[in-house]
Short mmCIF file of C-alpha atoms in Angstrom, two decimals:
data_model
loop_
_atom_site.label_atom_id
_atom_site.label_comp_id
_atom_site.label_asym_id
_atom_site.label_seq_id
_atom_site.Cartn_x
_atom_site.Cartn_y
_atom_site.Cartn_z
CA UNK A 1 146.54 118.43 82.11
CA UNK A 2 143.75 115.99 81.36
CA UNK A 3 142.35 113.71 84.05
CA UNK A 4 144.37 110.69 82.91
CA UNK A 5 147.54 112.79 82.94
CA UNK A 6 146.90 113.82 86.54
CA UNK A 7 146.38 110.14 87.32
CA UNK A 8 149.63 109.07 85.65
CA UNK A 9 151.56 111.85 87.34
CA UNK A 10 150.27 110.71 90.74
CA UNK A 11 151.16 107.10 89.96
CA UNK A 12 154.71 107.87 88.85
CA UNK A 13 155.63 110.75 91.14
CA UNK A 14 153.26 110.50 94.11
CA UNK A 15 151.43 111.01 96.24
CA UNK A 16 149.51 107.92 95.13
CA UNK A 17 145.85 108.38 94.17
CA UNK A 18 143.44 108.45 97.09
CA UNK A 19 141.30 105.31 97.26
CA UNK A 20 137.57 105.06 97.96
CA UNK A 21 135.04 102.26 97.58
CA UNK A 22 131.57 100.87 98.22
CA UNK A 23 130.99 97.64 100.16
CA UNK A 24 127.76 95.66 100.35
CA UNK A 25 126.13 92.38 99.35
CA UNK A 26 125.01 92.40 96.58
CA UNK A 27 126.65 95.40 94.94
CA UNK A 28 126.39 94.41 91.27
CA UNK A 29 124.19 97.05 89.67
CA UNK A 30 125.21 99.78 92.13
CA UNK A 31 126.22 102.83 90.03
CA UNK A 32 128.03 104.77 92.76
CA UNK A 33 131.50 104.00 91.39
CA UNK A 34 130.56 105.34 87.96
CA UNK A 35 129.02 108.48 89.50
CA UNK A 36 131.91 109.24 91.86
CA UNK A 37 134.65 108.61 89.29
CA UNK A 38 132.88 110.92 86.83
CA UNK A 39 132.98 113.57 89.57
CA UNK A 40 136.70 112.91 90.14
CA UNK A 41 137.31 113.29 86.41
CA UNK A 42 135.31 116.52 86.21
CA UNK A 43 137.53 118.07 88.90
CA UNK A 44 140.76 116.42 87.61
CA UNK A 45 141.25 114.56 90.88
CA UNK A 46 143.58 111.54 90.49
CA UNK A 47 141.50 109.33 92.77
CA UNK A 48 140.03 105.84 92.41
CA UNK A 49 136.72 104.35 93.58
CA UNK A 50 136.05 100.59 93.65
CA UNK A 51 132.95 98.46 94.18
CA UNK A 52 133.47 95.38 96.37
CA UNK A 53 131.13 92.59 97.42
CA UNK A 54 131.56 91.82 101.13
CA UNK A 55 129.58 89.09 102.89
CA UNK A 56 128.26 89.46 106.43
CA UNK A 57 130.81 87.01 107.80
CA UNK A 58 133.71 89.01 106.33
CA UNK A 59 132.45 92.48 107.24
CA UNK A 60 134.72 93.02 110.25
CA UNK A 61 137.83 91.94 108.37
CA UNK A 62 136.86 94.16 105.44
CA UNK A 63 136.44 97.29 107.60
CA UNK A 64 139.75 96.70 109.34
CA UNK A 65 141.38 95.94 105.99
CA UNK A 66 140.21 99.16 104.39
CA UNK A 67 141.85 101.10 107.20
CA UNK A 68 145.06 99.08 106.88
CA UNK A 69 145.16 99.60 103.12
CA UNK A 70 144.84 103.35 103.53
CA UNK A 71 141.43 103.89 101.92
CA UNK A 72 140.46 107.51 102.54
CA UNK A 73 136.75 106.80 102.72
CA UNK A 74 134.02 104.46 101.57
CA UNK A 75 130.30 103.88 101.27
CA UNK A 76 128.42 101.10 103.01
CA UNK A 77 125.25 99.75 101.46
CA UNK A 78 122.72 97.01 102.25
CA UNK A 79 122.86 94.86 104.33
CA UNK A 80 125.75 96.36 106.34
CA UNK A 81 124.51 99.83 107.33
CA UNK A 82 123.69 98.79 110.89
CA UNK A 83 125.96 95.79 111.44
CA UNK A 84 129.09 97.73 110.40
CA UNK A 85 128.85 100.06 113.39
CA UNK A 86 130.56 97.70 115.83
CA UNK A 87 133.69 97.71 113.67
CA UNK A 88 134.05 101.51 113.44
CA UNK A 89 135.93 103.78 115.84
CA UNK A 90 133.53 106.72 116.02
CA UNK A 91 130.13 107.91 114.78
CA UNK A 92 128.93 111.35 113.78
CA UNK A 93 125.77 112.65 115.50
CA UNK A 94 123.59 111.73 112.49
CA UNK A 95 124.92 108.17 112.41
CA UNK A 96 124.58 107.86 116.17
CA UNK A 97 120.95 109.03 116.18
CA UNK A 98 119.94 106.80 113.28
CA UNK A 99 122.15 103.90 114.40
CA UNK A 100 123.06 103.36 110.76
CA UNK A 101 126.10 104.18 108.62
CA UNK A 102 126.34 104.61 104.87
CA UNK A 103 129.53 106.66 104.63
CA UNK A 104 132.91 106.33 106.35
CA UNK A 105 135.90 108.62 106.35
CA UNK A 106 139.30 108.04 107.89
CA UNK A 107 140.74 110.66 110.18
CA UNK A 108 143.88 110.33 112.28
CA UNK A 109 143.83 106.55 111.84
CA UNK A 110 140.21 106.32 112.96
CA UNK A 111 137.27 105.04 110.93
CA UNK A 112 134.41 107.49 111.45
CA UNK A 113 130.92 106.46 110.41
CA UNK A 114 128.46 109.02 109.07
CA UNK A 115 125.00 108.87 107.56
CA UNK A 116 124.24 110.93 104.48
CA UNK A 117 121.16 108.96 103.40
CA UNK A 118 118.70 111.02 105.42
CA UNK A 119 120.18 114.32 104.26
CA UNK A 120 120.19 113.18 100.64
CA UNK A 121 116.58 112.02 100.91
CA UNK A 122 115.51 115.29 102.51
CA UNK A 123 117.19 117.35 99.80
CA UNK A 124 115.38 115.40 97.07
CA UNK A 125 111.94 115.55 98.73
CA UNK A 126 112.25 119.17 99.86
CA UNK A 127 112.65 120.21 96.23
CA UNK A 128 108.92 119.39 95.95
CA UNK A 129 107.67 120.65 99.31
CA UNK A 130 108.91 121.48 102.81
CA UNK A 131 108.40 118.50 105.13
CA UNK A 132 107.75 120.33 108.40
CA UNK A 133 104.34 119.42 109.80
CA UNK A 134 103.78 116.49 107.44
CA UNK A 135 102.15 113.18 108.35
CA UNK A 136 104.48 110.52 107.01
CA UNK A 137 104.14 106.81 106.24
CA UNK A 138 107.42 104.86 106.03
CA UNK A 139 107.80 101.24 104.95
CA UNK A 140 110.83 99.48 106.44
CA UNK A 141 112.98 99.76 109.53
CA UNK A 142 116.46 99.00 108.18
CA UNK A 143 119.41 101.32 107.65
CA UNK A 144 117.83 103.57 105.01
CA UNK A 145 114.58 103.82 106.96
CA UNK A 146 116.43 104.71 110.15
CA UNK A 147 118.27 107.55 108.43
CA UNK A 148 115.11 108.89 106.82
CA UNK A 149 112.96 108.64 109.96
CA UNK A 150 115.59 110.44 112.02
CA UNK A 151 116.06 113.22 109.49
CA UNK A 152 112.29 113.73 109.12
CA UNK A 153 111.91 113.89 112.90
CA UNK A 154 114.72 116.43 113.13
CA UNK A 155 112.85 118.49 110.52
CA UNK A 156 109.75 118.43 112.76
CA UNK A 157 107.28 116.41 110.73
CA UNK A 158 104.07 115.99 112.74
CA UNK A 159 103.92 112.19 112.73
CA UNK A 160 105.68 109.13 111.33
CA UNK A 161 104.01 105.74 110.97
CA UNK A 162 106.55 102.94 110.48
CA UNK A 163 105.24 99.82 108.76
CA UNK A 164 107.30 96.64 108.72
CA UNK A 165 106.92 92.85 108.59
CA UNK A 166 109.19 92.55 111.63
CA UNK A 167 107.25 94.65 114.14
CA UNK A 168 109.92 94.24 116.82
CA UNK A 169 112.50 95.86 114.54
CA UNK A 170 110.16 98.78 113.85
CA UNK A 171 109.42 99.18 117.54
CA UNK A 172 113.12 99.23 118.28
CA UNK A 173 113.55 102.11 115.84
CA UNK A 174 110.63 103.88 117.49
CA UNK A 175 112.11 103.41 120.96
CA UNK A 176 115.57 104.50 119.86
CA UNK A 177 114.49 107.98 118.80
CA UNK A 178 111.02 108.78 120.22
CA UNK A 179 112.37 110.26 123.46
CA UNK A 180 114.78 112.47 121.50
CA UNK A 181 112.26 114.17 119.20
CA UNK A 182 108.82 115.78 119.37
CA UNK A 183 107.46 113.97 116.31
CA UNK A 184 104.81 111.37 117.15
CA UNK A 185 105.99 107.93 116.02
CA UNK A 186 103.88 104.78 115.81
CA UNK A 187 104.32 101.28 114.40
CA UNK A 188 102.02 99.07 112.31
CA UNK A 189 102.54 95.54 110.93
CA UNK A 190 102.78 94.99 107.16
CA UNK A 191 101.01 91.63 107.06
CA UNK A 192 99.54 90.00 103.95
CA UNK A 193 98.40 93.39 102.66
CA UNK A 194 98.48 96.98 103.81
CA UNK A 195 95.84 99.58 103.02
CA UNK A 196 97.30 102.93 101.97
CA UNK A 197 95.04 105.97 102.33
CA UNK A 198 95.23 109.68 101.52
CA UNK A 199 95.72 110.87 105.10
CA UNK A 200 99.49 110.99 104.56
CA UNK A 201 101.45 113.88 103.07
CA UNK A 202 104.50 111.73 102.34
CA UNK A 203 104.75 107.98 101.70
CA UNK A 204 108.23 106.46 101.68
CA UNK A 205 109.22 103.03 100.39
CA UNK A 206 112.44 102.55 102.37
CA UNK A 207 112.94 98.79 102.01
CA UNK A 208 115.11 96.96 99.48
CA UNK A 209 111.99 95.43 97.86
CA UNK A 210 112.26 95.99 94.12
CA UNK A 211 116.04 96.57 94.13
CA UNK A 212 117.41 94.99 90.93
CA UNK A 213 113.94 93.43 90.51
CA UNK A 214 111.40 95.10 88.24
CA UNK A 215 108.65 92.78 89.54
CA UNK A 216 109.33 93.35 93.25
CA UNK A 217 106.59 95.13 95.18
CA UNK A 218 105.17 95.50 98.67
CA UNK A 219 101.67 94.04 99.27
CA UNK A 220 99.93 97.41 99.15
CA UNK A 221 96.31 98.23 98.37
CA UNK A 222 95.69 101.87 97.52
CA UNK A 223 92.37 103.04 98.94
CA UNK A 224 90.43 105.43 96.73
CA UNK A 225 91.01 109.05 97.68
CA UNK A 226 92.69 112.32 96.78
CA UNK A 227 96.47 111.82 96.66
CA UNK A 228 97.28 114.94 94.66
CA UNK A 229 98.86 116.64 97.68
CA UNK A 230 100.85 113.54 98.59
CA UNK A 231 104.49 112.84 97.74
CA UNK A 232 105.59 109.22 97.21
CA UNK A 233 109.29 108.44 97.41
CA UNK A 234 111.22 105.22 96.83
CA UNK A 235 114.81 104.69 97.98
CA UNK A 236 115.33 101.99 95.33
CA UNK A 237 117.44 103.36 92.47
CA UNK A 238 117.62 100.34 90.15
CA UNK A 239 115.16 100.22 88.48
CA UNK A 240 114.33 103.90 88.87
CA UNK A 241 110.66 103.65 88.00
CA UNK A 242 109.68 101.00 90.55
CA UNK A 243 106.27 99.35 90.78
CA UNK A 244 105.69 101.31 93.99
CA UNK A 245 106.20 104.60 92.16
CA UNK A 246 104.12 103.47 89.21
CA UNK A 247 101.20 102.64 91.50
CA UNK A 248 101.65 105.87 93.45
CA UNK A 249 101.61 107.93 90.26
CA UNK A 250 98.50 106.14 89.02
CA UNK A 251 96.76 107.20 92.23
CA UNK A 252 97.78 110.85 91.81
CA UNK A 253 100.92 111.16 93.96
CA UNK A 254 103.88 113.36 93.08
CA UNK A 255 106.77 110.89 92.80
CA UNK A 256 110.39 111.25 93.90
CA UNK A 257 112.59 108.37 92.75
CA UNK A 258 115.74 107.00 94.36
CA UNK A 259 117.96 108.79 91.86
CA UNK A 260 117.79 112.14 93.65
CA UNK A 261 118.54 110.64 97.04
CA UNK A 262 121.49 108.74 95.54
CA UNK A 263 122.91 111.87 93.89
CA UNK A 264 122.58 114.10 96.93
CA UNK A 265 123.85 111.61 99.50
CA UNK A 266 126.78 110.94 97.16
CA UNK A 267 127.47 114.65 96.82
CA UNK A 268 127.55 115.07 100.60
CA UNK A 269 130.01 112.18 100.90
CA UNK A 270 132.14 113.52 98.03
CA UNK A 271 132.47 116.93 99.66
CA UNK A 272 133.25 115.37 103.03
CA UNK A 273 135.98 113.19 101.53
CA UNK A 274 137.61 115.72 99.18
CA UNK A 275 136.84 119.10 100.68
CA UNK A 276 135.67 120.22 97.23
CA UNK A 277 132.21 121.19 95.97
CA UNK A 278 130.54 118.24 94.29
CA UNK A 279 129.64 118.61 90.58
CA UNK A 280 125.95 117.74 91.05
CA UNK A 281 125.00 117.91 87.37
CA UNK A 282 127.89 115.66 86.38
CA UNK A 283 126.91 113.12 89.03
CA UNK A 284 123.27 113.11 87.98
CA UNK A 285 124.16 112.74 84.31
CA UNK A 286 126.42 109.83 85.22
CA UNK A 287 123.53 108.03 86.91
CA UNK A 288 121.25 108.68 83.95
CA UNK A 289 123.91 107.23 81.67
CA UNK A 290 124.34 104.21 83.93
CA UNK A 291 120.61 103.57 83.89
CA UNK A 292 120.08 104.40 80.21
CA UNK A 293 119.21 100.77 79.48
CA UNK A 294 116.27 101.06 81.89
CA UNK A 295 114.29 103.37 79.64
CA UNK A 296 115.16 106.63 81.35
#
């Protein structure tokens, strides 16, 4: 049977198609639904994935509602990755360490929060070079940054410097994990401008700056130096070729865009939800198709 025939059979004869979704604010422009449904189709799974805008004030009701409606799992994106935790029943070790959730699955009537962002990021970056022993510069201290910092620390990078406008938020992230890992972690303010130098092996733009905004950029000044052994990574996936990555490439960095992280974190979630191996190539092609109007 074709995918649509599986879907019709489930609708008419049961069991009904499993439901999944993504919640955030804003979510317009998020391609996860397109990517996941292409993966469902490739494996002839009669499932459905929706994209739903949920405001901060309605977050609690939304999480409880998804459980009541029988959703089997869902993704959580900005700005709810941290604030959603209080409404969930349990956390996996990765979500607990990072104190951020981007993926939820339902088990025995419990909503269990997980974090696949860090693992997806690590998979994408490690394709270029192993991260162990690296000196890392990370911009941001929100949900994505938390996941990435925790995963890098677990992989024994030598040091992580967290740069953020809100220094207290960055220090909180530092305090939350420093006593649990051997990686040296320090905090610096972003301020009116921040000087980037070639002492780092990996530079990560982990804020939402530039998301859905081709002109968005951090106030960075790239000091002259040799960046050819440095990897620059941006978590922003739309547009793919952000100003941060353009500037990093101009200075000699090897660039890793947000597409890889999005594919791999989605694949981890897919396999957790369905118990089936994710069709990575199909998911990547789906993202490239979704972003084809961005000059990919």
